[in-house]
Amino acid sequence: MNKRALITGITGQDGSYLSEFLLSKDYEIHGLIRRASTFNTGRIDHIYTDPHLSGARLFLHHGDLSDPGQLTDLIYNVQPEEIYHLGAQSHVRVSFDAPEYTGDITGLGTTRLLEAIRRSGIKTKYYQASSSELFGASHPPQNEQTPFYPRSPYAASKLYAYWMTVNYREGYNLFACNGILFNHESPRRGETFVTRKITRALANILSGNQKELYIGNLESKRDWGFAPEYVEMMWLMLNQEKPNDYVVGTGVSYSVKDFINTAFSYAGLEIEWRGTDIETKGILKSMDTKVSASLKTGNVLIVIDPRYFRPTEVNFLQADISKAKRELGWEPRIHFSELVKVMVDYDLKMVGLGCPGEGAAACKAKGFGYTDHSTSLYEKVRQGQ
Ligand code: NAP
Ligand code: GDD
């Protein structure tokens, strides 16, 4: 009998990679999706099969984290052995514009799900997508003992969800784990998160479709890892003997400016930074020959737009991964420069340009099959087994 998992947020970056991973482990998967007037399943279309066909193992159910009745029905009907709660309004900047909505979906949505589990009376394991944003203004490196200091409505909502998860573990004996994950990226990253915004802008600049990249705080530092690796950790947490909370990251941090320099340099463009504060500009200093006919040295390619600043910023996140290393055997496989290359390669391909291909080669060398939207990472799933 296949194990059954329920995934909220299945259409998101992590939900799509987790689905592939669980399919490769022979799970039957049930995903909660929001009804939308246009298709929102682009990241999972390649693994979806008609549920009428025999052998179908991925099933989608309409619902919303704002609707407790639907959640209870779904959990009672599906009776999943594992629940991965990834659904959220996950954008930090947006949470300042929509604080109440973010609290409702990202915070209370978690309680609705936990209550649905309790009321349906099923025995299950629960993964909570907690975040390094919980640490906010606390000094790096951050680990499971570091005090939380949330700096946005998103982080405050995730803090509430974190403690509700602990409360259901302690109060109702639910096998519940918080994965406190640091930023993780991929070619499937949402287009308005900074890494993907940079790699897409780079590709558009090179193809002549965009002149400048408008950006916010260049100095903040993040511990950026590779999303497909992180979803494997979610599964691992639920498959320990006892439930526990874990920090997952790479242990190394870079600034937004570092990310831009690394991405542009990989594509053959060297950036020189001039000016200070909001007058800072990224100027094309030199480029490999034949990179792009429309670009000239001296062009301004990066400009600050204060619209992207946050009322309260999280300046420096860096994971102390000792516990996950010790107890889960965690060791990041894809490092910063490889991650950047994977994302740049993909976005160059998306605009029809050739790419150096070092990102794909690094992935292959480290056991990751494919990383784009239309193909699965896992051999078994690729072969339709
Ligand atoms: P994402 O790409 O933004 O995906 C969010 C998912 O939540 C999407 O499937 C979205 O559906 C769904 N969702 C949003 N509002 C919903 C609602 N009202 N009802 C039901 N579903 C709803 O996020 P991600 O990067 O995959 O991250 C997954 C989870 O991990 C999130 O909870 C995020 O906060 C957390 N996290 C992420 C990171 C990271 O670096 N990626 C780090 C730490 C924690 P639509 O497709 O319909 O919008
Ligand atoms: N999005 C964005 N857009 N961020 C920018 C920009 C810009 O134009 N310019 C600078 N930044 C800075 C932000 O101010 C922040 O310091 C950093 O880049 C990263 O921003 P995001 O990529 O939006 O990610 P995040 O760190 O705020 O949040 C992500 O990671 C969290 C884990 O730490 C999200 O995935 C959250 O859901 C997740 O919990």
Short mmCIF file of C-alpha atoms and ligand atoms in Angstrom, two decimals:
data_model
loop_
_atom_site.label_atom_id
_atom_site.label_comp_id
_atom_site.label_asym_id
_atom_site.label_seq_id
_atom_site.Cartn_x
_atom_site.Cartn_y
_atom_site.Cartn_z
CA MET A 1 0.00 0.00 0.00
CA ASN A 2 1.37 3.43 -0.97
CA LYS A 3 1.85 5.98 1.80
CA ARG A 4 -0.46 8.97 1.41
CA ALA A 5 0.72 12.55 1.82
CA LEU A 6 -1.26 15.77 1.77
CA ILE A 7 0.56 18.91 0.62
CA THR A 8 -0.75 22.45 1.01
CA GLY A 9 1.04 24.90 -1.29
CA ILE A 10 1.62 22.13 -3.85
CA THR A 11 1.64 24.65 -6.73
CA GLY A 12 4.51 26.64 -5.18
CA GLN A 13 8.26 26.18 -5.60
CA ASP A 14 8.70 23.77 -2.69
CA GLY A 15 5.40 21.96 -3.21
CA SER A 16 6.40 21.02 -6.74
CA TYR A 17 9.82 19.65 -5.77
CA LEU A 18 8.41 17.85 -2.75
CA SER A 19 5.75 16.20 -4.94
CA GLU A 20 8.39 14.89 -7.31
CA PHE A 21 10.45 13.61 -4.42
CA LEU A 22 7.52 11.82 -2.78
CA LEU A 23 6.37 10.33 -6.09
CA SER A 24 9.86 8.90 -6.51
CA LYS A 25 9.31 7.24 -3.13
CA ASP A 26 6.01 5.73 -4.30
CA TYR A 27 3.72 7.97 -2.25
CA GLU A 28 0.17 8.79 -3.25
CA ILE A 29 -0.08 12.56 -3.13
CA HIS A 30 -3.03 14.83 -2.48
CA GLY A 31 -2.56 18.53 -3.04
CA LEU A 32 -4.68 21.49 -1.98
CA ILE A 33 -5.02 24.03 -4.79
CA ARG A 34 -6.80 27.36 -5.01
CA ARG A 35 -9.39 27.86 -7.68
CA ALA A 36 -8.07 30.49 -10.12
CA SER A 37 -9.43 31.90 -13.37
CA THR A 38 -6.17 31.01 -15.09
CA PHE A 39 -4.14 27.85 -14.61
CA ASN A 40 -1.85 28.00 -11.56
CA THR A 41 -0.42 24.49 -11.88
CA GLY A 42 2.55 25.28 -14.18
CA ARG A 43 5.11 23.86 -11.73
CA ILE A 44 3.37 20.49 -11.41
CA ASP A 45 1.83 19.94 -14.86
CA HIS A 46 4.68 17.63 -15.84
CA ILE A 47 3.86 15.18 -13.04
CA TYR A 48 0.08 15.37 -13.21
CA THR A 49 -1.85 12.55 -14.86
CA ASP A 50 -5.57 12.15 -15.43
CA PRO A 51 -6.98 10.76 -12.15
CA HIS A 52 -9.24 8.43 -14.17
CA LEU A 53 -6.20 6.54 -15.44
CA SER A 54 -5.10 3.55 -13.46
CA GLY A 55 -1.84 4.18 -11.65
CA ALA A 56 -2.54 7.90 -11.08
CA ARG A 57 -0.85 8.91 -7.83
CA LEU A 58 -1.26 12.69 -7.76
CA PHE A 59 -4.68 14.11 -6.91
CA LEU A 60 -5.61 17.79 -6.61
CA HIS A 61 -8.40 19.17 -4.43
CA HIS A 62 -9.79 22.68 -4.51
CA GLY A 63 -9.69 24.50 -1.21
CA ASP A 64 -8.25 27.45 0.61
CA LEU A 65 -6.45 27.96 3.90
CA SER A 66 -9.14 30.47 4.84
CA ASP A 67 -11.81 27.74 4.84
CA PRO A 68 -11.71 25.41 7.87
CA GLY A 69 -14.63 23.22 6.76
CA GLN A 70 -12.90 22.28 3.53
CA LEU A 71 -9.69 21.46 5.38
CA THR A 72 -11.44 19.18 7.85
CA ASP A 73 -13.33 17.35 5.07
CA LEU A 74 -10.19 16.92 3.05
CA ILE A 75 -8.14 15.53 5.89
CA TYR A 76 -10.93 13.20 7.00
CA ASN A 77 -11.50 11.92 3.45
CA VAL A 78 -7.87 11.52 2.42
CA GLN A 79 -6.59 10.21 5.78
CA PRO A 80 -2.96 11.11 4.95
CA GLU A 81 -0.13 9.57 6.94
CA GLU A 82 1.93 12.73 6.40
CA ILE A 83 0.88 16.36 5.99
CA TYR A 84 3.26 18.97 4.62
CA HIS A 85 1.92 22.45 5.29
CA LEU A 86 3.67 24.69 2.77
CA GLY A 87 0.79 26.97 1.75
CA ALA A 88 1.23 30.61 2.74
CA GLN A 89 1.27 34.21 1.61
CA SER A 90 5.03 33.84 1.50
CA HIS A 91 6.28 37.22 0.27
CA VAL A 92 7.81 39.37 3.02
CA ARG A 93 7.52 42.74 1.20
CA VAL A 94 3.92 42.02 0.23
CA SER A 95 3.11 41.22 3.86
CA PHE A 96 3.66 44.89 4.77
CA ASP A 97 0.97 45.85 2.24
CA ALA A 98 -1.37 43.03 3.29
CA PRO A 99 -0.63 42.40 6.98
CA GLU A 100 -4.09 41.25 7.95
CA TYR A 101 -4.45 38.90 4.99
CA THR A 102 -0.98 37.49 5.69
CA GLY A 103 -1.93 36.91 9.33
CA ASP A 104 -5.10 35.15 8.22
CA ILE A 105 -3.51 32.80 5.67
CA THR A 106 0.05 32.32 6.93
CA GLY A 107 -0.76 32.44 10.64
CA LEU A 108 -4.36 31.39 11.24
CA GLY A 109 -4.32 29.10 8.21
CA THR A 110 -1.91 26.92 10.18
CA THR A 111 -4.26 26.77 13.16
CA ARG A 112 -7.14 25.84 10.87
CA LEU A 113 -5.12 22.95 9.52
CA LEU A 114 -3.97 21.80 12.96
CA GLU A 115 -7.55 21.97 14.22
CA ALA A 116 -8.75 20.01 11.18
CA ILE A 117 -6.25 17.29 12.08
CA ARG A 118 -7.38 17.25 15.70
CA ARG A 119 -11.11 17.27 14.92
CA SER A 120 -10.92 14.63 12.22
CA GLY A 121 -9.25 12.35 14.75
CA ILE A 122 -6.81 10.85 12.27
CA LYS A 123 -3.31 9.74 13.17
CA THR A 124 -0.84 11.63 11.04
CA LYS A 125 2.53 13.40 10.99
CA TYR A 126 2.72 17.14 10.36
CA TYR A 127 5.44 19.33 8.83
CA GLN A 128 5.29 23.10 9.40
CA ALA A 129 7.12 25.33 6.91
CA SER A 130 8.79 27.63 9.42
CA SER A 131 11.29 30.22 8.31
CA SER A 132 14.60 31.86 9.11
CA GLU A 133 12.58 35.09 9.00
CA LEU A 134 11.61 34.17 12.59
CA PHE A 135 15.13 35.21 13.65
CA GLY A 136 14.77 38.65 12.07
CA ALA A 137 17.05 40.99 13.98
CA SER A 138 18.84 38.31 16.03
CA HIS A 139 22.58 38.11 15.40
CA PRO A 140 23.94 35.47 13.03
CA PRO A 141 24.67 32.62 12.94
CA GLN A 142 21.21 31.50 14.02
CA ASN A 143 20.27 28.06 15.36
CA GLU A 144 17.37 26.38 17.17
CA GLN A 145 18.28 28.19 20.43
CA THR A 146 18.53 31.70 18.94
CA PRO A 147 15.80 34.04 20.20
CA PHE A 148 13.14 34.91 17.63
CA TYR A 149 12.77 38.58 16.65
CA PRO A 150 10.35 38.81 13.71
CA ARG A 151 10.61 41.94 11.56
CA SER A 152 7.56 41.75 9.28
CA PRO A 153 3.89 40.78 9.33
CA TYR A 154 4.96 37.63 7.47
CA ALA A 155 7.51 36.71 10.12
CA ALA A 156 5.10 37.50 12.97
CA SER A 157 2.50 35.25 11.31
CA LYS A 158 5.06 32.46 10.93
CA LEU A 159 6.03 32.90 14.58
CA TYR A 160 2.43 32.29 15.62
CA ALA A 161 2.30 29.24 13.33
CA TYR A 162 5.59 27.95 14.79
CA TRP A 163 4.26 28.07 18.35
CA MET A 164 0.89 26.58 17.39
CA THR A 165 2.78 23.64 15.92
CA VAL A 166 4.74 23.22 19.17
CA ASN A 167 1.51 23.55 21.13
CA TYR A 168 -0.26 20.77 19.20
CA ARG A 169 2.80 18.57 19.61
CA GLU A 170 2.88 19.10 23.37
CA GLY A 171 -0.88 19.37 23.99
CA TYR A 172 -2.24 16.66 21.70
CA ASN A 173 0.79 14.46 21.15
CA LEU A 174 0.79 15.25 17.44
CA PHE A 175 3.93 14.18 15.58
CA ALA A 176 4.69 17.74 14.43
CA CYS A 177 7.99 19.26 13.23
CA ASN A 178 9.05 22.80 12.46
CA GLY A 179 11.56 23.01 9.62
CA ILE A 180 13.20 26.40 10.14
CA LEU A 181 14.42 26.75 6.59
CA PHE A 182 16.72 29.50 5.38
CA ASN A 183 16.18 30.97 1.89
CA HIS A 184 16.16 28.34 -0.82
CA GLU A 185 15.96 29.06 -4.50
CA SER A 186 15.73 27.36 -7.88
CA PRO A 187 14.60 27.96 -11.44
CA ARG A 188 11.08 27.51 -10.05
CA ARG A 189 11.44 30.36 -7.56
CA GLY A 190 8.64 32.96 -7.77
CA GLU A 191 9.62 35.79 -10.10
CA THR A 192 9.42 38.56 -7.49
CA PHE A 193 11.86 37.06 -4.96
CA VAL A 194 15.21 38.76 -5.34
CA THR A 195 17.30 35.89 -6.77
CA ARG A 196 14.88 35.06 -9.57
CA LYS A 197 14.22 38.73 -10.20
CA ILE A 198 17.96 39.16 -10.79
CA THR A 199 18.44 36.12 -13.03
CA ARG A 200 15.37 36.97 -15.11
CA ALA A 201 16.44 40.60 -15.46
CA LEU A 202 19.91 39.51 -16.52
CA ALA A 203 18.44 37.27 -19.25
CA ASN A 204 16.10 40.03 -20.40
CA ILE A 205 18.91 42.59 -20.51
CA LEU A 206 21.04 40.24 -22.59
CA SER A 207 18.18 39.54 -24.98
CA GLY A 208 17.45 43.27 -25.38
CA ASN A 209 14.03 43.08 -23.67
CA GLN A 210 14.92 45.11 -20.56
CA LYS A 211 17.29 48.05 -20.04
CA GLU A 212 17.72 48.17 -16.28
CA LEU A 213 17.13 46.13 -13.15
CA TYR A 214 15.37 48.13 -10.42
CA ILE A 215 16.29 46.75 -7.04
CA GLY A 216 15.97 47.47 -3.28
CA ASN A 217 18.46 46.85 -0.48
CA LEU A 218 21.74 45.61 -1.96
CA GLU A 219 23.45 45.04 1.37
CA SER A 220 21.21 42.51 3.10
CA LYS A 221 22.72 39.07 3.45
CA ARG A 222 21.02 35.73 3.03
CA ASP A 223 22.02 32.09 3.39
CA TRP A 224 20.83 30.88 -0.02
CA GLY A 225 20.50 27.15 -0.72
CA PHE A 226 19.00 24.92 -3.40
CA ALA A 227 15.28 24.17 -2.97
CA PRO A 228 15.24 20.52 -4.18
CA GLU A 229 17.66 19.60 -1.38
CA TYR A 230 15.56 21.31 1.25
CA VAL A 231 12.35 19.41 0.47
CA GLU A 232 14.23 16.16 1.11
CA MET A 233 14.86 17.47 4.63
CA MET A 234 11.13 17.98 5.16
CA TRP A 235 10.54 14.30 4.50
CA LEU A 236 13.49 13.28 6.65
CA MET A 237 12.12 15.23 9.64
CA LEU A 238 8.81 13.36 9.46
CA ASN A 239 10.63 10.06 9.19
CA GLN A 240 12.61 10.31 12.41
CA GLU A 241 11.56 8.41 15.51
CA LYS A 242 10.60 11.54 17.41
CA PRO A 243 9.28 14.90 16.21
CA ASN A 244 11.69 17.81 16.54
CA ASP A 245 12.51 21.26 15.11
CA TYR A 246 15.50 21.83 12.82
CA VAL A 247 17.36 24.73 11.21
CA VAL A 248 18.28 24.00 7.59
CA GLY A 249 20.63 26.22 5.58
CA THR A 250 24.09 26.14 4.03
CA GLY A 251 25.96 27.98 6.79
CA VAL A 252 27.33 30.54 4.32
CA SER A 253 25.84 33.95 3.49
CA TYR A 254 26.15 36.44 0.66
CA SER A 255 24.71 39.89 0.00
CA VAL A 256 22.23 40.79 -2.71
CA LYS A 257 25.09 42.66 -4.37
CA ASP A 258 27.20 39.47 -4.31
CA PHE A 259 24.37 37.63 -6.01
CA ILE A 260 24.19 40.24 -8.77
CA ASN A 261 27.97 40.27 -9.28
CA THR A 262 28.13 36.46 -9.45
CA ALA A 263 25.18 36.13 -11.84
CA PHE A 264 26.30 38.88 -14.21
CA SER A 265 29.89 37.70 -14.20
CA TYR A 266 28.81 34.13 -15.07
CA ALA A 267 26.99 35.56 -18.10
CA GLY A 268 30.10 37.51 -19.13
CA LEU A 269 29.28 40.97 -17.73
CA GLU A 270 31.42 42.75 -15.14
CA ILE A 271 29.61 45.33 -13.01
CA GLU A 272 31.20 48.35 -11.37
CA TRP A 273 29.34 49.94 -8.47
CA ARG A 274 29.28 53.73 -8.24
CA GLY A 275 27.53 56.11 -5.82
CA THR A 276 26.14 55.48 -2.36
CA ASP A 277 22.79 54.67 -0.74
CA ILE A 278 19.84 55.21 -3.08
CA GLU A 279 22.16 56.80 -5.65
CA THR A 280 24.11 53.54 -6.04
CA LYS A 281 24.27 52.37 -9.63
CA GLY A 282 25.58 49.20 -11.25
CA ILE A 283 27.44 50.09 -14.43
CA LEU A 284 28.68 47.77 -17.14
CA LYS A 285 32.46 47.88 -16.81
CA SER A 286 33.40 45.22 -19.31
CA MET A 287 31.94 42.26 -21.12
CA ASP A 288 33.01 39.18 -22.97
CA THR A 289 33.08 39.74 -26.70
CA LYS A 290 29.84 38.95 -28.55
CA VAL A 291 27.79 38.87 -25.33
CA SER A 292 25.14 41.21 -26.66
CA ALA A 293 25.09 43.63 -29.59
CA SER A 294 22.78 46.05 -27.77
CA LEU A 295 25.02 46.50 -24.68
CA LYS A 296 27.86 48.99 -24.32
CA THR A 297 30.35 49.52 -21.51
CA GLY A 298 29.24 52.45 -19.37
CA ASN A 299 25.56 51.45 -19.61
CA VAL A 300 23.68 51.75 -16.30
CA LEU A 301 22.23 48.29 -15.68
CA ILE A 302 21.22 48.38 -12.01
CA VAL A 303 19.30 51.19 -10.31
CA ILE A 304 17.94 51.47 -6.75
CA ASP A 305 14.19 51.90 -6.38
CA PRO A 306 13.23 52.64 -2.73
CA ARG A 307 9.82 51.08 -3.46
CA TYR A 308 11.50 47.74 -2.80
CA PHE A 309 12.81 48.75 0.64
CA ARG A 310 11.01 47.26 3.64
CA PRO A 311 9.85 49.31 6.65
CA THR A 312 11.89 46.91 8.79
CA GLU A 313 14.62 44.86 7.12
CA VAL A 314 16.25 41.60 8.11
CA ASN A 315 19.91 42.39 7.52
CA PHE A 316 21.81 39.18 8.05
CA LEU A 317 20.68 35.57 8.08
CA GLN A 318 23.20 32.76 8.35
CA ALA A 319 22.35 29.26 9.52
CA ASP A 320 24.17 27.31 12.19
CA ILE A 321 23.35 23.83 10.89
CA SER A 322 25.07 21.80 13.63
CA LYS A 323 21.90 20.07 14.84
CA ALA A 324 20.67 19.03 11.39
CA LYS A 325 24.18 17.82 10.54
CA ARG A 326 24.42 15.80 13.74
CA GLU A 327 20.92 14.33 13.87
CA LEU A 328 19.81 14.20 10.23
CA GLY A 329 23.15 13.85 8.48
CA TRP A 330 22.49 17.11 6.59
CA GLU A 331 25.21 18.38 4.30
CA PRO A 332 24.34 20.89 1.57
CA ARG A 333 25.34 19.62 -1.86
CA ILE A 334 24.78 22.66 -4.08
CA HIS A 335 26.70 25.78 -3.04
CA PHE A 336 26.13 29.44 -3.77
CA SER A 337 27.99 29.84 -7.07
CA GLU A 338 26.45 26.63 -8.43
CA LEU A 339 22.98 27.77 -7.40
CA VAL A 340 23.48 31.06 -9.23
CA LYS A 341 24.63 29.19 -12.34
CA VAL A 342 21.63 26.84 -12.28
CA MET A 343 19.26 29.79 -12.18
CA VAL A 344 21.09 31.88 -14.79
CA ASP A 345 21.32 28.92 -17.18
CA TYR A 346 17.59 28.36 -16.91
CA ASP A 347 16.57 31.97 -17.44
CA LEU A 348 18.94 32.40 -20.39
CA LYS A 349 17.30 29.36 -21.98
CA MET A 350 13.85 30.81 -21.28
CA VAL A 351 14.60 33.87 -23.45
CA GLY A 352 16.08 31.72 -26.20
CA LEU A 353 19.76 32.44 -25.52
CA GLY A 354 22.54 29.89 -25.27
CA CYS A 355 23.88 29.30 -21.76
CA PRO A 356 27.27 28.21 -20.41
CA GLY A 357 25.60 25.11 -18.91
CA GLU A 358 27.80 24.88 -15.81
CA GLY A 359 24.73 24.94 -13.53
CA ALA A 360 23.10 21.94 -15.19
CA ALA A 361 26.45 20.12 -15.16
CA ALA A 362 26.91 20.77 -11.41
CA CYS A 363 23.39 19.47 -10.72
CA LYS A 364 24.00 16.35 -12.74
CA ALA A 365 27.32 15.73 -11.04
CA LYS A 366 25.59 15.93 -7.66
CA GLY A 367 22.72 13.64 -8.50
CA PHE A 368 19.96 16.09 -9.47
CA GLY A 369 18.29 15.09 -12.74
CA TYR A 370 16.62 18.20 -14.09
CA THR A 371 15.58 21.44 -12.51
CA ASP A 372 13.28 23.21 -14.91
CA HIS A 373 9.51 23.48 -14.77
CA SER A 374 8.71 20.87 -17.34
CA THR A 375 10.81 17.92 -16.26
CA SER A 376 11.13 15.95 -13.07
CA LEU A 377 14.30 15.74 -11.00
CA TYR A 378 13.85 12.07 -10.26
CA GLU A 379 14.70 9.29 -12.70
CA LYS A 380 11.84 7.07 -11.57
CA VAL A 381 9.29 9.82 -12.08
CA ARG A 382 10.82 10.84 -15.42
CA GLN A 383 10.36 7.29 -16.64
CA GLY A 384 6.73 7.33 -15.51
CA GLN A 385 7.17 4.46 -13.08
P1 NAP B 1 5.53 29.86 -2.80
O1 NAP B 1 6.24 29.45 -4.06
O2 NAP B 1 5.14 31.27 -2.64
O3 NAP B 1 4.23 28.93 -2.69
C1 NAP B 1 3.20 29.22 -1.78
C2 NAP B 1 2.07 28.23 -1.99
O4 NAP B 1 1.00 28.55 -1.08
C3 NAP B 1 1.46 28.25 -3.40
O5 NAP B 1 1.13 26.94 -3.79
C4 NAP B 1 0.19 29.07 -3.19
O6 NAP B 1 -0.82 28.81 -4.13
C5 NAP B 1 -0.23 28.58 -1.81
N1 NAP B 1 -1.20 29.47 -1.17
C6 NAP B 1 -1.09 30.81 -0.98
N2 NAP B 1 -2.20 31.28 -0.39
C7 NAP B 1 -3.03 30.22 -0.21
C8 NAP B 1 -4.35 30.08 0.33
N3 NAP B 1 -5.02 31.13 0.78
N4 NAP B 1 -4.89 28.84 0.36
C9 NAP B 1 -4.21 27.77 -0.14
N5 NAP B 1 -2.97 27.85 -0.67
C10 NAP B 1 -2.39 29.06 -0.71
O7 NAP B 1 6.39 29.45 -1.53
P2 NAP B 1 7.64 28.45 -1.40
O8 NAP B 1 8.88 29.20 -1.69
O9 NAP B 1 7.34 27.20 -2.15
O10 NAP B 1 7.64 28.16 0.17
C11 NAP B 1 6.85 27.13 0.73
C12 NAP B 1 6.58 27.42 2.20
O11 NAP B 1 7.83 27.51 2.89
C13 NAP B 1 5.88 28.74 2.47
O12 NAP B 1 5.07 28.55 3.61
C14 NAP B 1 7.00 29.70 2.81
O13 NAP B 1 6.53 30.75 3.63
C15 NAP B 1 7.95 28.77 3.54
N6 NAP B 1 9.37 29.10 3.47
C16 NAP B 1 9.96 29.32 2.26
C17 NAP B 1 11.32 29.56 2.20
C18 NAP B 1 12.00 29.80 0.88
O14 NAP B 1 13.14 30.31 0.90
N7 NAP B 1 11.39 29.42 -0.25
C19 NAP B 1 12.08 29.58 3.38
C20 NAP B 1 11.44 29.33 4.60
C21 NAP B 1 10.09 29.07 4.63
P3 NAP B 1 -0.88 29.60 -5.56
O15 NAP B 1 0.10 28.89 -6.46
O16 NAP B 1 -2.29 29.45 -5.96
O17 NAP B 1 -0.45 31.02 -5.30
N1 GDD B 2 11.98 40.60 -3.29
C1 GDD B 2 12.94 41.53 -3.40
N2 GDD B 2 12.91 42.37 -4.48
N3 GDD B 2 13.90 41.61 -2.46
C2 GDD B 2 14.87 42.53 -2.63
C3 GDD B 2 14.90 43.41 -3.72
C4 GDD B 2 13.87 43.34 -4.68
O1 GDD B 2 13.82 44.08 -5.65
N4 GDD B 2 16.00 44.20 -3.59
C5 GDD B 2 16.63 43.83 -2.49
N5 GDD B 2 15.95 42.82 -1.88
C6 GDD B 2 16.33 42.18 -0.61
C7 GDD B 2 15.21 42.15 0.42
O2 GDD B 2 15.08 43.43 1.06
C8 GDD B 2 15.74 41.05 1.35
O3 GDD B 2 16.66 41.58 2.26
C9 GDD B 2 16.48 40.11 0.39
O4 GDD B 2 16.65 40.83 -0.83
C10 GDD B 2 15.74 38.81 0.09
O5 GDD B 2 14.41 39.12 -0.31
P1 GDD B 2 13.42 38.00 -0.91
O6 GDD B 2 14.08 37.30 -2.03
O7 GDD B 2 12.11 38.67 -1.17
O8 GDD B 2 13.32 36.93 0.26
P2 GDD B 2 13.11 37.09 1.83
O9 GDD B 2 14.42 36.77 2.49
O10 GDD B 2 12.48 38.37 2.17
O11 GDD B 2 12.04 35.95 2.13
C11 GDD B 2 12.18 34.64 1.56
O12 GDD B 2 12.93 33.83 2.43
C12 GDD B 2 12.33 33.57 3.71
C13 GDD B 2 13.31 32.69 4.50
O13 GDD B 2 14.30 33.48 5.07
C14 GDD B 2 10.77 34.09 1.34
O14 GDD B 2 10.87 32.89 0.61
C15 GDD B 2 10.07 33.79 2.65
O15 GDD B 2 8.84 33.11 2.40
C16 GDD B 2 11.00 32.89 3.49
O16 GDD B 2 10.40 32.60 4.72
#
